[in-house]
mmCIF file of C-alpha atoms in Angstrom:
data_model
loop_
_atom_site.group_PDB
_atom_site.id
_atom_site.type_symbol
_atom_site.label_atom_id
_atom_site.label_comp_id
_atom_site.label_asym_id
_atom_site.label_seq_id
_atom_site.Cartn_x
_atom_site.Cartn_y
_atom_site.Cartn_z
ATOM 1 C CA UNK A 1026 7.910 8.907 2.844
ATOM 2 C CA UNK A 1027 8.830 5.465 3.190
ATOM 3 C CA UNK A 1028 5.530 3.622 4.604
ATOM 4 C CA UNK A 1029 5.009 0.060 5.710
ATOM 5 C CA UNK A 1030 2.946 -2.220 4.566
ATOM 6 C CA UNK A 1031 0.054 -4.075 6.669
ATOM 7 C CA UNK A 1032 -0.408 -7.934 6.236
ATOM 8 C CA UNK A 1033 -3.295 -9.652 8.443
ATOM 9 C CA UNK A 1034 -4.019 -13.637 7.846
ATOM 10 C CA UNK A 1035 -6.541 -15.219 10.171
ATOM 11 C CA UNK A 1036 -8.250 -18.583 10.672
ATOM 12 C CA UNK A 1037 -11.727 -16.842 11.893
ATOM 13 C CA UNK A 1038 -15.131 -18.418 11.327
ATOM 14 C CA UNK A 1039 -17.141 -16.491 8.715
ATOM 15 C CA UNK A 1040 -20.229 -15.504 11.146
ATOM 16 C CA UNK A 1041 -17.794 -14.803 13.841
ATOM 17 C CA UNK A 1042 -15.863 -12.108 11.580
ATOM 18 C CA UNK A 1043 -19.207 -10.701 10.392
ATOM 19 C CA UNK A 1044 -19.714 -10.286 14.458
ATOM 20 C CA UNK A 1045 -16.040 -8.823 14.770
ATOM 21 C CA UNK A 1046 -16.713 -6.088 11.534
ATOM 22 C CA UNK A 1047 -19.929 -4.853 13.402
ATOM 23 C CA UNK A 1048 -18.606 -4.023 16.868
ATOM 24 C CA UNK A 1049 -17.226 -0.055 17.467
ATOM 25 C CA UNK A 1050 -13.621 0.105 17.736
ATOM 26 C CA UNK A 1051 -12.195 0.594 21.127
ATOM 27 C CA UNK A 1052 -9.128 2.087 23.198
ATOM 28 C CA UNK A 1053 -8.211 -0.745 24.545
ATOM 29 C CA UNK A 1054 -6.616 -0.431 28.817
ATOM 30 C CA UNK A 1055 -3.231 -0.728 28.423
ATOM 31 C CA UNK A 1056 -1.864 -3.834 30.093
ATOM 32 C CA UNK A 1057 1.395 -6.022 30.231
ATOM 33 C CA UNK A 1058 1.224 -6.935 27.116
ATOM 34 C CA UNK A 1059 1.180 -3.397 25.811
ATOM 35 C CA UNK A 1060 3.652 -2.414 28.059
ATOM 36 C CA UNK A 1061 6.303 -4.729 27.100
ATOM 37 C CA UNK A 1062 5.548 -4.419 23.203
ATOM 38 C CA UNK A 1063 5.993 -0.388 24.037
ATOM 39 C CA UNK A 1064 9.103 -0.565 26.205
ATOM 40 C CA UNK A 1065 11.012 -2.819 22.810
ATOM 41 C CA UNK A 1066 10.034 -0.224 20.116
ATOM 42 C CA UNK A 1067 12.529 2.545 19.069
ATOM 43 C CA UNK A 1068 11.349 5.626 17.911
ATOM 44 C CA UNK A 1069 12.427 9.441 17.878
ATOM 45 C CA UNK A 1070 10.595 11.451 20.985
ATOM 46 C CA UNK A 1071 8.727 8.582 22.043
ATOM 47 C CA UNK A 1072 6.293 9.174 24.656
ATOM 48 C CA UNK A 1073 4.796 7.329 27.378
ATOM 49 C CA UNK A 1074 1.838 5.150 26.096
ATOM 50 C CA UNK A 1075 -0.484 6.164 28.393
ATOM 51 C CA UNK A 1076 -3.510 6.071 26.147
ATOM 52 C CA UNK A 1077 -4.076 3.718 22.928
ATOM 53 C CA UNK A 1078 -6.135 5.966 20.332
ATOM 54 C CA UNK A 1079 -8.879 3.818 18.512
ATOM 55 C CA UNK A 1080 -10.301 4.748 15.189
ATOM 56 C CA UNK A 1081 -13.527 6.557 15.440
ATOM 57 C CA UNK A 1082 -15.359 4.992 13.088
ATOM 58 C CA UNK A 1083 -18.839 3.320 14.344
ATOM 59 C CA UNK A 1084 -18.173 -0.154 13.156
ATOM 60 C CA UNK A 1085 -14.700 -2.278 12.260
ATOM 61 C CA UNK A 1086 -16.120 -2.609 8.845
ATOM 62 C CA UNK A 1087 -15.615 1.459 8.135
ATOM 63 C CA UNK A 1088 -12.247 0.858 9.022
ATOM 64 C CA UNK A 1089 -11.424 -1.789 6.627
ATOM 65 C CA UNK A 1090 -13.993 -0.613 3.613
ATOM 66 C CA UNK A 1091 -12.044 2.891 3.575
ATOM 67 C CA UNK A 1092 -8.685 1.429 3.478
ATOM 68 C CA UNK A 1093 -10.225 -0.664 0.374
ATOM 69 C CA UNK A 1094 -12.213 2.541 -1.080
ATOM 70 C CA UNK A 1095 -8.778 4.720 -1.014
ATOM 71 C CA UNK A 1096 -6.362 3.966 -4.245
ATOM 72 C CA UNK A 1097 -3.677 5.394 -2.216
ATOM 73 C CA UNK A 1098 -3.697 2.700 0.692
ATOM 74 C CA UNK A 1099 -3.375 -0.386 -2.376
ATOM 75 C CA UNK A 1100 -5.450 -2.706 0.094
ATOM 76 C CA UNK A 1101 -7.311 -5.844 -1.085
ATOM 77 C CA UNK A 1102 -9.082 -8.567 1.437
ATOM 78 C CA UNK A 1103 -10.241 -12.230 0.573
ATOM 79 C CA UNK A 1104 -12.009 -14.879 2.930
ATOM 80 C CA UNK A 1105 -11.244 -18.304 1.988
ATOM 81 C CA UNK A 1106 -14.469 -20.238 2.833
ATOM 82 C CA UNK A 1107 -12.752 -23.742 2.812
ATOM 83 C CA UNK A 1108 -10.165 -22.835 5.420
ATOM 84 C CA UNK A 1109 -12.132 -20.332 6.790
ATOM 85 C CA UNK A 1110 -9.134 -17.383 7.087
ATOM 86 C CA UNK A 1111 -9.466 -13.960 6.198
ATOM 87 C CA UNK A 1112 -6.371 -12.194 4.840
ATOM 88 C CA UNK A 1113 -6.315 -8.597 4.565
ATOM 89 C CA UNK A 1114 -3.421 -7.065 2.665
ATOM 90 C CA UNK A 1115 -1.927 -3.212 2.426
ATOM 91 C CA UNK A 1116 0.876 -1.881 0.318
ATOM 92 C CA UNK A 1117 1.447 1.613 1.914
ATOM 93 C CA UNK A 1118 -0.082 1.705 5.527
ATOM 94 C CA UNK A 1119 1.705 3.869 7.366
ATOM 95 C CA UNK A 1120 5.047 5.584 8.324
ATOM 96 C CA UNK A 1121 5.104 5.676 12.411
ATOM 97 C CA UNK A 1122 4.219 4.359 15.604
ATOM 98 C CA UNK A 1123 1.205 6.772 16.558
ATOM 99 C CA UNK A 1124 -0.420 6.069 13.406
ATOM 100 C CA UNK A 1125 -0.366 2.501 13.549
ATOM 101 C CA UNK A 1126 -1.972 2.214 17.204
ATOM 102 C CA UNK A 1127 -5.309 2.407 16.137
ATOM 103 C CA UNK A 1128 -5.292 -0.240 13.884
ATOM 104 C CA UNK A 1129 -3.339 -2.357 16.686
ATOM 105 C CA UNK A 1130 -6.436 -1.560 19.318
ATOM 106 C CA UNK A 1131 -8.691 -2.861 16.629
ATOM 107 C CA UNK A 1132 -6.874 -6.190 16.083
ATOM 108 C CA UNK A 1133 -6.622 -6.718 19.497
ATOM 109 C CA UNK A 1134 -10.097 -7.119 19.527
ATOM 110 C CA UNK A 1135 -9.837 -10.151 17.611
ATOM 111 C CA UNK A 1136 -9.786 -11.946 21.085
ATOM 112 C CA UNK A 1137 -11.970 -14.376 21.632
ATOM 113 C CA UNK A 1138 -13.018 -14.080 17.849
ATOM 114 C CA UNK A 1139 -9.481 -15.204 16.412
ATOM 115 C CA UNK A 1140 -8.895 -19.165 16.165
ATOM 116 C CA UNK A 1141 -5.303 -18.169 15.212
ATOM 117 C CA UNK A 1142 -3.296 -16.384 12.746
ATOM 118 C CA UNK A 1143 -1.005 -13.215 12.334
ATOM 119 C CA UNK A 1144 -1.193 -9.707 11.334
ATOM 120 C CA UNK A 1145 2.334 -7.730 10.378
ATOM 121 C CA UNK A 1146 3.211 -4.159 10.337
ATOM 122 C CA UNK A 1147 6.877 -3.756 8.306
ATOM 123 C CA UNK A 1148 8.789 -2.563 5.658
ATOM 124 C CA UNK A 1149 8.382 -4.661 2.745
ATOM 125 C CA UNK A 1150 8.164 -1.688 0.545
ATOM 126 C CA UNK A 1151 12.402 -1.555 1.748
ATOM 127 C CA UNK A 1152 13.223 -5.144 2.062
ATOM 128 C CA UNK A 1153 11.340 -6.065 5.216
ATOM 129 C CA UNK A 1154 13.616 -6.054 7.310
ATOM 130 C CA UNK A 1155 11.772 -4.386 9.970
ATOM 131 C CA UNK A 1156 8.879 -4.777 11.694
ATOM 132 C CA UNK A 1157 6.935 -2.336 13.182
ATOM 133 C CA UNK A 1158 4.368 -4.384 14.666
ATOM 134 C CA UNK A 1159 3.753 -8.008 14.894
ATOM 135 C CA UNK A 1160 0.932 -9.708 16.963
ATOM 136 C CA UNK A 1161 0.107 -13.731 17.387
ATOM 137 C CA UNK A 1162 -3.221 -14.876 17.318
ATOM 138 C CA UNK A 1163 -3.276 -18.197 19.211
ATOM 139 C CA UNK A 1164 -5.612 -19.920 21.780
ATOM 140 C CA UNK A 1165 -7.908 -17.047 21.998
ATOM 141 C CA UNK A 1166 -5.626 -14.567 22.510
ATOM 142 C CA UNK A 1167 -4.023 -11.753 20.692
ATOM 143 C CA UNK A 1168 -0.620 -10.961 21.505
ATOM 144 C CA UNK A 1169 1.976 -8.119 20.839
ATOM 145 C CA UNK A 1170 5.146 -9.941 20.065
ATOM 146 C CA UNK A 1171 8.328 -7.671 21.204
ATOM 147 C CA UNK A 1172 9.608 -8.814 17.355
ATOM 148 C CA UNK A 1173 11.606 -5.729 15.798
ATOM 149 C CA UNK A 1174 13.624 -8.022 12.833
ATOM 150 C CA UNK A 1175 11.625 -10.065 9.994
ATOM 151 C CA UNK A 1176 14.446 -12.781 10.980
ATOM 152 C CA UNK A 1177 12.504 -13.264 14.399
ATOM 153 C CA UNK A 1178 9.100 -14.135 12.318
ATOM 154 C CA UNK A 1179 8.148 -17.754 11.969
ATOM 155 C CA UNK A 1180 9.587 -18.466 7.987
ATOM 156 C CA UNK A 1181 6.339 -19.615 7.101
ATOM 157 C CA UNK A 1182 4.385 -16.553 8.042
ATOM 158 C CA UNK A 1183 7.160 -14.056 6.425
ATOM 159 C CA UNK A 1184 6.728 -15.426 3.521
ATOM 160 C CA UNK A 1185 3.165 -15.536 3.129
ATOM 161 C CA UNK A 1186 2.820 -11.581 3.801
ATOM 162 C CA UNK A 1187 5.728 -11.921 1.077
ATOM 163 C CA UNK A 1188 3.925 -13.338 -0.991
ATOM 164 C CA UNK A 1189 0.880 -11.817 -0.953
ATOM 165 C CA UNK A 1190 2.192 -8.321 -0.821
ATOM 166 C CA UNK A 1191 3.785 -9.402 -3.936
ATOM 167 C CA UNK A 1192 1.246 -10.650 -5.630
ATOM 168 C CA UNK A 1193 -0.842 -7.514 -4.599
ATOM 169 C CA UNK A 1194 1.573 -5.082 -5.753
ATOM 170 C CA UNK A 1195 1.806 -6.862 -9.380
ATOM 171 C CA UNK A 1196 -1.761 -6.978 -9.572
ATOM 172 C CA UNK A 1197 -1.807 -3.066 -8.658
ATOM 173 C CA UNK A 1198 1.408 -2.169 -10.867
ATOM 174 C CA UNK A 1199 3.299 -1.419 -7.774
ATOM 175 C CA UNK A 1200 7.121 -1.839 -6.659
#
């Protein structure tokens, strides 16, 4: 099983997050931006995306606090008060596409709450080479980016979800 880690770093006001984790995660309607993201991924018996599954969960919080609560996951999360970004980190997310569209749905909800910021689906585990998933936050928006190669990330960014993967697996023993 060769699973990809999940890196998410986001400049996000502290009241406005607490607002984000209380909301019910949604199936988002599947637009352009979707669409495009969909049509570069390359998978075995992929499907039409016709509907994006959401976690069913009653709050965003559940989501996050049972990635934390399982040992098997490897997840930790800080908020920097001072530069107001939350950064939530995970060794061993998942293995494939249909898993990881929940937690895609979710972060697209960061619209609107977002100031700007990142969040990285890959395989760091392997040498992170490639990504699985890779979405923008800028503006208000959050964006799919059609990004399949870790050469196609901003440096900077790369190697802060290096880093902090790192640092997360040491802490936990890991790799």
């Amino acid at each position: 099983m060769e699973l990809d880690s999940l890196y998410i770093s986001i400049q996000i006001e502290k009241v406005r997050l607490g607002e984000f984790f209380a909301v019910q995660p949604i199936s988002p309607n599947n637009d352009d931006n979707w669409s495009r993201w969909w049509a570069s991924r390359q998978m075995y018996g992929k499907t039409a995306l016709d509907v994006i599954p959401s976690y069913s969960q009653a709050r965003i919080r559940e989501v996050f606090d049972n990635l934390l609560k399982d040992r098997f996951y490897g997840a930790k999360e800080h908020y920097d008060e001072e530069k107001q970004r939350w950064r939530f980190t995970v060794l061993n997310f998942s293995e494939n596409y249909q898993e990881i569209l929940p937690m895609l749905a979710l972060l697209k909800q960061l619209e609107g709450y977002a100031l700007d910021g990142f969040a990285l689906i890959f395989d760091w585990m392997w040498g992170g080479d490639t990504v699985m998933a890779y979405m923008d936050f800028k503006e208000g928006r959050a964006l799919l980016e059609a990004v399949t190669e870790s050469n196609a990330i901003e440096l900077n960014r790369f190697e802060e979800a290096d880093q902090n993967l790192q640092a997360l697996a040491e802490e936990l023993g890991a790799r």
